[in-house]
Tab-separated table of C-alpha atoms in Angstrom:
chain	number	residue	atom	x	y	z
A	1	UNK	CA	144.544	168.569	75.136
A	2	UNK	CA	147.541	168.482	77.472
A	3	UNK	CA	146.146	171.285	79.655
A	4	UNK	CA	142.660	169.759	79.791
A	5	UNK	CA	144.013	166.309	80.657
A	6	UNK	CA	146.105	167.938	83.414
A	7	UNK	CA	142.885	169.244	84.945
A	8	UNK	CA	141.152	165.915	84.503
A	9	UNK	CA	143.645	163.961	86.602
A	10	UNK	CA	144.938	166.464	89.169
A	11	UNK	CA	142.215	165.214	91.512
A	12	UNK	CA	143.542	161.637	91.620
A	13	UNK	CA	146.587	161.944	93.948
A	14	UNK	CA	144.516	164.132	96.268
A	15	UNK	CA	142.170	161.233	97.073
A	16	UNK	CA	144.302	160.399	100.102
A	17	UNK	CA	144.166	164.020	101.270
A	18	UNK	CA	140.373	164.171	101.026
A	19	UNK	CA	140.157	161.002	103.143
A	20	UNK	CA	142.692	161.936	105.806
A	21	UNK	CA	142.260	165.725	106.081
A	22	UNK	CA	138.650	166.304	105.067
A	23	UNK	CA	136.933	163.248	106.513
A	24	UNK	CA	135.495	161.749	103.330
A	25	UNK	CA	134.985	157.987	103.325
A	26	UNK	CA	136.683	155.665	100.860
A	27	UNK	CA	133.588	154.851	98.766
A	28	UNK	CA	132.649	158.564	98.597
A	29	UNK	CA	136.093	159.554	97.350
A	30	UNK	CA	136.138	156.716	94.827
A	31	UNK	CA	132.696	157.825	93.643
A	32	UNK	CA	134.050	161.367	93.200
A	33	UNK	CA	136.831	159.933	91.042
A	34	UNK	CA	134.148	158.366	88.853
A	35	UNK	CA	131.875	161.453	88.928
A	36	UNK	CA	133.615	163.189	86.075
A	37	UNK	CA	132.521	160.348	83.806
A	38	UNK	CA	129.074	161.987	84.126
A	39	UNK	CA	130.556	164.918	82.210
A	40	UNK	CA	132.873	162.957	79.938
A	41	UNK	CA	130.383	160.551	78.379
A	42	UNK	CA	127.746	163.118	77.271
A	43	UNK	CA	130.493	165.416	75.951
A	44	UNK	CA	131.998	162.517	74.051
A	45	UNK	CA	128.781	161.184	72.559
A	46	UNK	CA	127.318	164.584	71.639
A	47	UNK	CA	130.482	166.622	71.039
A	48	UNK	CA	131.996	164.193	68.557
A	49	UNK	CA	129.044	164.075	66.124
A	50	UNK	CA	128.435	167.814	66.557
A	51	UNK	CA	132.025	168.487	65.524
A	52	UNK	CA	131.488	166.348	62.420
A	53	UNK	CA	128.597	168.703	61.628
A	54	UNK	CA	129.859	172.136	62.704
A	55	UNK	CA	133.628	171.689	62.709
A	56	UNK	CA	136.298	170.814	65.260
A	57	UNK	CA	137.191	174.382	66.196
A	58	UNK	CA	133.727	175.447	67.366
A	59	UNK	CA	133.518	172.531	69.784
A	60	UNK	CA	137.132	172.403	70.962
A	61	UNK	CA	138.001	176.065	71.481
A	62	UNK	CA	135.732	176.559	74.547
A	63	UNK	CA	136.990	173.342	76.185
A	64	UNK	CA	140.009	174.823	78.052
A	65	UNK	CA	137.757	177.503	79.575
A	66	UNK	CA	135.336	174.811	80.766
A	67	UNK	CA	138.290	172.937	82.292
A	68	UNK	CA	139.403	176.107	84.110
A	69	UNK	CA	135.905	176.610	85.576
A	70	UNK	CA	135.914	172.998	86.789
A	71	UNK	CA	139.282	173.510	88.490
A	72	UNK	CA	138.098	176.718	90.176
A	73	UNK	CA	135.072	174.930	91.630
A	74	UNK	CA	137.237	172.030	92.829
A	75	UNK	CA	139.639	174.464	94.468
A	76	UNK	CA	136.767	175.992	96.448
A	77	UNK	CA	135.035	172.742	97.365
A	78	UNK	CA	137.370	170.654	99.512
A	79	UNK	CA	134.832	170.455	102.350
A	80	UNK	CA	131.717	170.323	100.177
A	81	UNK	CA	130.939	167.097	98.349
A	82	UNK	CA	128.368	168.821	96.116
A	83	UNK	CA	130.972	171.319	94.857
A	84	UNK	CA	133.472	168.518	94.278
A	85	UNK	CA	130.891	166.659	92.197
A	86	UNK	CA	130.103	169.770	90.123
A	87	UNK	CA	133.783	170.525	89.610
A	88	UNK	CA	134.528	166.961	88.573
A	89	UNK	CA	131.665	167.014	86.070
A	90	UNK	CA	132.995	170.281	84.617
A	91	UNK	CA	136.449	168.749	84.241
A	92	UNK	CA	134.806	165.745	82.624
A	93	UNK	CA	132.934	167.816	80.046
A	94	UNK	CA	136.183	169.484	78.989
A	95	UNK	CA	138.045	166.176	78.851
A	96	UNK	CA	135.247	164.561	76.846
A	97	UNK	CA	135.494	167.317	74.252
A	98	UNK	CA	139.269	166.998	74.175
A	99	UNK	CA	139.098	163.260	73.625
A	100	UNK	CA	136.377	163.093	70.979
A	101	UNK	CA	136.882	166.376	69.156
A	102	UNK	CA	140.553	166.983	69.911
A	103	UNK	CA	141.617	163.455	68.964
A	104	UNK	CA	139.764	163.685	65.648
A	105	UNK	CA	141.197	167.156	65.015
A	106	UNK	CA	144.759	165.959	65.636
A	107	UNK	CA	144.253	162.915	63.403
A	108	UNK	CA	143.088	165.164	60.573
A	109	UNK	CA	145.892	167.691	61.136
A	110	UNK	CA	148.328	164.759	60.962
A	111	UNK	CA	147.027	163.768	57.517
A	112	UNK	CA	147.074	165.346	54.043
A	113	UNK	CA	146.772	168.173	53.124
A	114	UNK	CA	148.045	169.447	56.486
A	115	UNK	CA	150.881	166.913	56.712
A	116	UNK	CA	151.876	164.997	53.608
A	117	UNK	CA	154.324	162.458	55.058
A	118	UNK	CA	152.239	161.273	58.020
A	119	UNK	CA	151.923	157.580	58.873
A	120	UNK	CA	148.496	156.043	59.444
A	121	UNK	CA	148.884	155.865	63.227
A	122	UNK	CA	150.709	159.151	63.840
A	123	UNK	CA	147.553	161.092	64.700
A	124	UNK	CA	146.422	158.422	67.161
A	125	UNK	CA	149.842	158.392	68.783
A	126	UNK	CA	149.982	162.177	69.093
A	127	UNK	CA	146.509	162.277	70.661
A	128	UNK	CA	147.298	159.517	73.119
A	129	UNK	CA	150.647	161.029	74.102
A	130	UNK	CA	149.162	164.516	74.606
A	131	UNK	CA	146.485	163.138	76.894
A	132	UNK	CA	148.824	160.819	78.773
A	133	UNK	CA	151.418	163.534	79.352
A	134	UNK	CA	148.749	165.842	80.765
A	135	UNK	CA	147.210	163.138	82.932
A	136	UNK	CA	150.613	162.147	84.333
A	137	UNK	CA	152.307	165.505	84.846
A	138	UNK	CA	149.112	167.083	86.175
A	139	UNK	CA	148.718	164.388	88.795
A	140	UNK	CA	152.400	164.526	89.775
A	141	UNK	CA	152.395	168.317	90.171
A	142	UNK	CA	149.139	168.262	92.156
A	143	UNK	CA	150.553	165.651	94.525
A	144	UNK	CA	153.789	167.569	95.098
A	145	UNK	CA	151.934	170.821	95.790
A	146	UNK	CA	149.414	169.156	98.108
A	147	UNK	CA	152.189	167.404	100.058
A	148	UNK	CA	154.597	170.305	100.553
A	149	UNK	CA	153.128	173.632	99.360
A	150	UNK	CA	150.688	175.958	101.139
A	151	UNK	CA	146.958	175.809	100.367
A	152	UNK	CA	147.097	172.104	99.463
A	153	UNK	CA	143.410	171.861	98.561
A	154	UNK	CA	143.461	174.967	96.337
A	155	UNK	CA	146.883	175.691	94.810
A	156	UNK	CA	147.061	172.566	92.577
A	157	UNK	CA	143.851	173.633	90.840
A	158	UNK	CA	144.985	177.239	90.368
A	159	UNK	CA	148.013	175.996	88.429
A	160	UNK	CA	145.674	174.271	85.999
A	161	UNK	CA	143.579	177.414	85.639
A	162	UNK	CA	146.700	179.286	84.496
A	163	UNK	CA	147.534	176.538	81.993
A	164	UNK	CA	144.002	176.588	80.601
A	165	UNK	CA	144.171	180.352	80.043
A	166	UNK	CA	147.269	179.812	77.897
A	167	UNK	CA	145.636	176.860	76.116
A	168	UNK	CA	142.537	178.923	75.291
A	169	UNK	CA	144.702	181.416	73.412
A	170	UNK	CA	146.842	178.668	71.849
A	171	UNK	CA	144.010	176.602	70.347
A	172	UNK	CA	142.698	179.589	68.377
A	173	UNK	CA	145.707	179.240	66.064
A	174	UNK	CA	144.833	175.705	64.929
A	175	UNK	CA	143.148	175.529	61.503
A	176	UNK	CA	139.723	174.031	60.939
A	177	UNK	CA	139.735	170.644	59.190
A	178	UNK	CA	136.011	170.098	58.557
A	179	UNK	CA	134.242	171.825	55.675
A	180	UNK	CA	130.652	172.534	56.707
A	181	UNK	CA	127.893	171.284	54.432
A	182	UNK	CA	125.761	173.933	52.761
A	183	UNK	CA	122.499	172.363	53.900
A	184	UNK	CA	123.157	169.947	56.778
A	185	UNK	CA	120.612	167.228	57.457
A	186	UNK	CA	118.875	166.393	60.695
A	187	UNK	CA	120.946	166.480	63.864
A	188	UNK	CA	119.400	163.146	64.888
A	189	UNK	CA	120.985	161.557	61.827
A	190	UNK	CA	124.376	163.033	62.744
A	191	UNK	CA	124.175	161.369	66.154
A	192	UNK	CA	123.839	157.943	64.540
A	193	UNK	CA	127.134	156.044	64.308
A	194	UNK	CA	126.645	153.024	62.018
A	195	UNK	CA	130.258	151.900	62.387
A	196	UNK	CA	129.486	150.775	65.963
A	197	UNK	CA	128.213	147.527	64.486
A	198	UNK	CA	131.450	146.782	62.627
A	199	UNK	CA	132.625	143.254	63.453
A	200	UNK	CA	136.158	144.356	64.264
A	201	UNK	CA	134.935	147.120	66.570
A	202	UNK	CA	132.814	144.668	68.535
A	203	UNK	CA	135.434	141.931	68.789
A	204	UNK	CA	138.702	143.844	69.091
A	205	UNK	CA	137.936	147.333	70.394
A	206	UNK	CA	135.058	146.729	72.819
A	207	UNK	CA	136.706	143.936	74.890
A	208	UNK	CA	139.831	146.037	75.475
A	209	UNK	CA	138.420	149.561	75.853
A	210	UNK	CA	137.282	149.398	79.536
A	211	UNK	CA	140.751	148.159	80.473
A	212	UNK	CA	142.333	151.450	79.332
A	213	UNK	CA	141.330	153.418	82.408
A	214	UNK	CA	140.342	150.396	84.466
A	215	UNK	CA	144.000	149.394	84.650
A	216	UNK	CA	145.148	152.963	85.286
A	217	UNK	CA	142.571	153.475	88.050
A	218	UNK	CA	143.546	150.194	89.690
A	219	UNK	CA	147.157	151.380	89.756
A	220	UNK	CA	146.827	154.968	90.947
A	221	UNK	CA	143.487	155.043	92.784
A	222	UNK	CA	143.392	151.665	94.534
A	223	UNK	CA	147.015	150.794	95.362
A	224	UNK	CA	148.028	154.156	96.963
A	225	UNK	CA	145.010	153.967	99.265
A	226	UNK	CA	145.933	150.462	100.393
A	227	UNK	CA	149.529	151.524	101.094
A	228	UNK	CA	148.798	154.917	102.679
A	229	UNK	CA	150.012	153.749	106.117
A	230	UNK	CA	153.183	152.160	104.748
A	231	UNK	CA	154.965	155.235	103.356
A	232	UNK	CA	155.839	157.225	106.468
A	233	UNK	CA	153.529	160.232	106.192
A	234	UNK	CA	154.243	160.804	102.502
A	235	UNK	CA	150.921	159.340	101.420
A	236	UNK	CA	149.972	162.169	99.031
A	237	UNK	CA	153.428	162.308	97.448
A	238	UNK	CA	153.439	158.515	97.075
A	239	UNK	CA	150.038	158.634	95.385
A	240	UNK	CA	151.432	161.225	92.975
A	241	UNK	CA	154.528	159.097	92.375
A	242	UNK	CA	152.616	155.941	91.525
A	243	UNK	CA	150.346	157.968	89.228
A	244	UNK	CA	153.379	159.437	87.476
A	245	UNK	CA	155.063	156.039	87.136
A	246	UNK	CA	151.887	154.496	85.718
A	247	UNK	CA	151.310	157.207	83.154
A	248	UNK	CA	154.999	157.634	82.306
A	249	UNK	CA	155.078	153.941	81.448
A	250	UNK	CA	151.992	154.429	79.297
A	251	UNK	CA	153.593	157.439	77.608
A	252	UNK	CA	156.798	155.535	76.901
A	253	UNK	CA	155.070	152.610	75.227
A	254	UNK	CA	152.936	154.955	73.141
A	255	UNK	CA	156.076	156.328	71.508
A	256	UNK	CA	156.845	152.894	70.032
A	257	UNK	CA	153.278	151.630	69.680
A	258	UNK	CA	153.175	152.147	65.905
A	259	UNK	CA	155.875	149.480	65.562
A	260	UNK	CA	153.727	147.032	67.513
A	261	UNK	CA	150.261	147.803	66.158
A	262	UNK	CA	149.453	146.316	62.735
A	263	UNK	CA	146.449	146.986	60.472
A	264	UNK	CA	146.142	143.320	59.438
A	265	UNK	CA	146.019	141.827	62.936
A	266	UNK	CA	145.042	142.577	66.527
A	267	UNK	CA	148.633	142.438	67.727
A	268	UNK	CA	148.447	145.814	69.495
A	269	UNK	CA	145.410	144.767	71.509
A	270	UNK	CA	146.925	141.384	72.368
A	271	UNK	CA	150.131	143.015	73.629
A	272	UNK	CA	148.024	145.412	75.710
A	273	UNK	CA	146.098	142.560	77.328
A	274	UNK	CA	149.363	140.769	78.080
A	275	UNK	CA	150.579	143.798	80.040
A	276	UNK	CA	147.220	144.042	81.813
A	277	UNK	CA	147.152	140.405	82.905
A	278	UNK	CA	150.685	140.599	84.317
A	279	UNK	CA	149.935	143.967	85.934
A	280	UNK	CA	146.809	142.683	87.673
A	281	UNK	CA	148.835	139.749	88.982
A	282	UNK	CA	151.427	142.170	90.357
A	283	UNK	CA	148.595	144.224	91.863
A	284	UNK	CA	147.481	141.114	93.752
A	285	UNK	CA	151.058	140.667	94.996
A	286	UNK	CA	151.352	144.336	96.032
A	287	UNK	CA	147.995	144.396	97.845
A	288	UNK	CA	148.918	141.178	99.650
A	289	UNK	CA	152.402	142.226	100.813
A	290	UNK	CA	151.679	145.991	101.095
A	291	UNK	CA	155.123	146.609	99.639
A	292	UNK	CA	155.398	150.128	98.142
A	293	UNK	CA	158.081	149.057	95.655
A	294	UNK	CA	155.998	146.163	94.362
A	295	UNK	CA	153.072	148.548	93.961
A	296	UNK	CA	155.237	150.923	91.922
A	297	UNK	CA	156.303	148.040	89.692
A	298	UNK	CA	152.665	147.004	89.290
A	299	UNK	CA	151.818	150.569	88.300
A	300	UNK	CA	154.525	150.549	85.640
A	301	UNK	CA	153.229	147.317	84.094
A	302	UNK	CA	149.595	148.410	84.272
A	303	UNK	CA	150.634	151.713	82.716
A	304	UNK	CA	152.178	149.817	79.810
A	305	UNK	CA	148.854	148.061	79.305
A	306	UNK	CA	146.974	151.360	79.527
A	307	UNK	CA	149.189	153.058	76.945
A	308	UNK	CA	149.185	150.187	74.488
A	309	UNK	CA	145.422	149.667	74.783
A	310	UNK	CA	144.770	153.371	74.192
A	311	UNK	CA	146.890	153.606	71.037
A	312	UNK	CA	145.667	150.264	69.686
A	313	UNK	CA	142.042	151.261	70.248
A	314	UNK	CA	142.426	154.670	68.583
A	315	UNK	CA	144.266	153.114	65.646
A	316	UNK	CA	141.509	150.513	65.179
A	317	UNK	CA	138.864	153.262	65.310
A	318	UNK	CA	140.752	155.265	62.696
A	319	UNK	CA	140.830	152.256	60.372
A	320	UNK	CA	137.174	151.338	60.915
A	321	UNK	CA	135.473	154.744	60.826
A	322	UNK	CA	134.454	156.574	57.703
A	323	UNK	CA	135.113	160.324	57.406
A	324	UNK	CA	131.579	161.178	58.565
A	325	UNK	CA	131.661	159.178	61.766
A	326	UNK	CA	135.290	159.376	62.887
A	327	UNK	CA	134.562	161.713	65.799
A	328	UNK	CA	131.426	159.763	66.714
A	329	UNK	CA	133.171	156.389	66.818
A	330	UNK	CA	136.096	157.936	68.700
A	331	UNK	CA	133.548	159.202	71.234
A	332	UNK	CA	132.053	155.739	71.647
A	333	UNK	CA	135.528	154.258	72.151
A	334	UNK	CA	136.460	156.794	74.827
A	335	UNK	CA	133.081	156.334	76.552
A	336	UNK	CA	133.839	152.628	76.837
A	337	UNK	CA	137.335	153.359	78.182
A	338	UNK	CA	135.922	155.518	80.953
A	339	UNK	CA	133.725	152.732	82.225
A	340	UNK	CA	136.991	151.532	83.724
A	341	UNK	CA	136.980	154.413	86.195
A	342	UNK	CA	134.153	152.648	87.977
A	343	UNK	CA	136.662	149.964	89.005
A	344	UNK	CA	137.835	151.569	92.300
A	345	UNK	CA	134.326	152.215	93.639
A	346	UNK	CA	133.115	148.767	92.505
A	347	UNK	CA	136.071	147.076	94.210
A	348	UNK	CA	135.519	149.084	97.399
A	349	UNK	CA	131.816	148.224	97.528
A	350	UNK	CA	132.393	144.540	96.749
A	351	UNK	CA	135.017	144.305	99.485
A	352	UNK	CA	132.702	146.134	101.906
A	353	UNK	CA	129.773	143.811	101.186
A	354	UNK	CA	131.827	140.595	100.991
A	355	UNK	CA	134.914	141.033	103.217
A	356	UNK	CA	136.218	137.616	102.163
A	357	UNK	CA	136.840	139.095	98.723
A	358	UNK	CA	140.017	140.880	99.715
A	359	UNK	CA	141.928	143.104	97.332
A	360	UNK	CA	144.466	140.368	96.473
A	361	UNK	CA	141.537	138.137	95.507
A	362	UNK	CA	139.897	140.927	93.502
A	363	UNK	CA	143.113	141.636	91.607
A	364	UNK	CA	143.360	137.899	90.949
A	365	UNK	CA	139.893	137.980	89.435
A	366	UNK	CA	141.173	140.805	87.267
A	367	UNK	CA	143.744	138.410	85.798
A	368	UNK	CA	140.942	136.027	84.835
A	369	UNK	CA	138.975	138.867	83.237
A	370	UNK	CA	142.026	139.850	81.198
A	371	UNK	CA	142.377	136.275	79.955
A	372	UNK	CA	138.684	136.275	78.987
A	373	UNK	CA	139.202	139.519	77.050
A	374	UNK	CA	142.149	137.951	75.256
A	375	UNK	CA	139.998	134.995	74.226
A	376	UNK	CA	137.457	137.335	72.593
A	377	UNK	CA	140.101	139.366	70.760
A	378	UNK	CA	141.745	136.178	69.504
A	379	UNK	CA	138.605	135.334	67.516
A	380	UNK	CA	139.356	138.321	65.267
A	381	UNK	CA	143.146	138.331	65.546
A	382	UNK	CA	144.061	137.851	61.899
A	383	UNK	CA	142.047	139.822	59.368
A	384	UNK	CA	142.579	141.506	56.050
A	385	UNK	CA	143.369	145.203	56.081
A	386	UNK	CA	140.272	147.412	56.278
A	387	UNK	CA	139.630	149.178	52.976
A	388	UNK	CA	137.614	152.222	52.012
A	389	UNK	CA	134.778	149.970	50.878
A	390	UNK	CA	134.499	148.520	54.370
A	391	UNK	CA	133.845	152.009	55.737
A	392	UNK	CA	130.771	152.620	53.606
A	393	UNK	CA	127.917	151.838	55.988
A	394	UNK	CA	124.200	151.685	55.116
């Protein structure tokens, strides 16, 4: 999962390079950032239920190879938008499998009989931290290589290819956790996820999920572009730095998230929204003053919101889902989180169409949206702990 996430986010700090050195416009580059959602969402929605049917290993073991192919295509396509789109979709397919199948696999490996002393949220925390570490370190390394190493449009992707080769061999050692049914039913029935209609999923998970990557994208895709002329020629390195700061903050809060998240309340989600509201306010300040240090601080706060929202969402899914739809509901959750990656291109288009809606104003509107999300979550803040009976769906 770490290697695949590395490949999924190595593209982000290179956005500035594609604009300045390869002549791509802002909206096109932002659309390329979002393009890998076209691979993520189908892989999530189909891969998760398929792994419930055929097992985690069959779906997850090819994922690092798919990630490596995506990185190879990206490394060859710096001057070809079509190749960049294909490469991003390939990276997205691998990341979708890692998120839906890998997260479920880790949760099960973190539970009896594989681990007898595991806490209820340990699997969610391990999944989130693996992904966040890969997303952060991959972006940081790509930015450093693109800023100072030779072959800036190719070498960062080759590093990920090497990691994925190692990961392909490594994942073979992990044991299967799903026992296949002797006579499985219709595939169409496996793709149904009844737990989507659970009240707590609709009122606690759904309002927060798009903020997971919406906040991260606002920090490391929007702010570095706005400040590219303010950092003395180190625009790619600065983009990598703000990405690393954002995701390092998310990683740090994930390590203590189990002490914040509670099964009998929505405290984890409320804390996440608090970070997000403050972070969007700081984003408005940074985009108004064009101060690189303020932008870094905004990234750290938004990263805290990202990390807390990710762990809280995965923990809620783990409590809501039954054993037959864990991967499916995890897939739905991650699909909702990746809607947030549309934020940069939406903001760019809105600003282009209505110039009066400047980025400080748009970040300010983000504060209001966070408050609205908090109001929805508050309606289901205090609830009894979800029991096994709650997970039995018609």
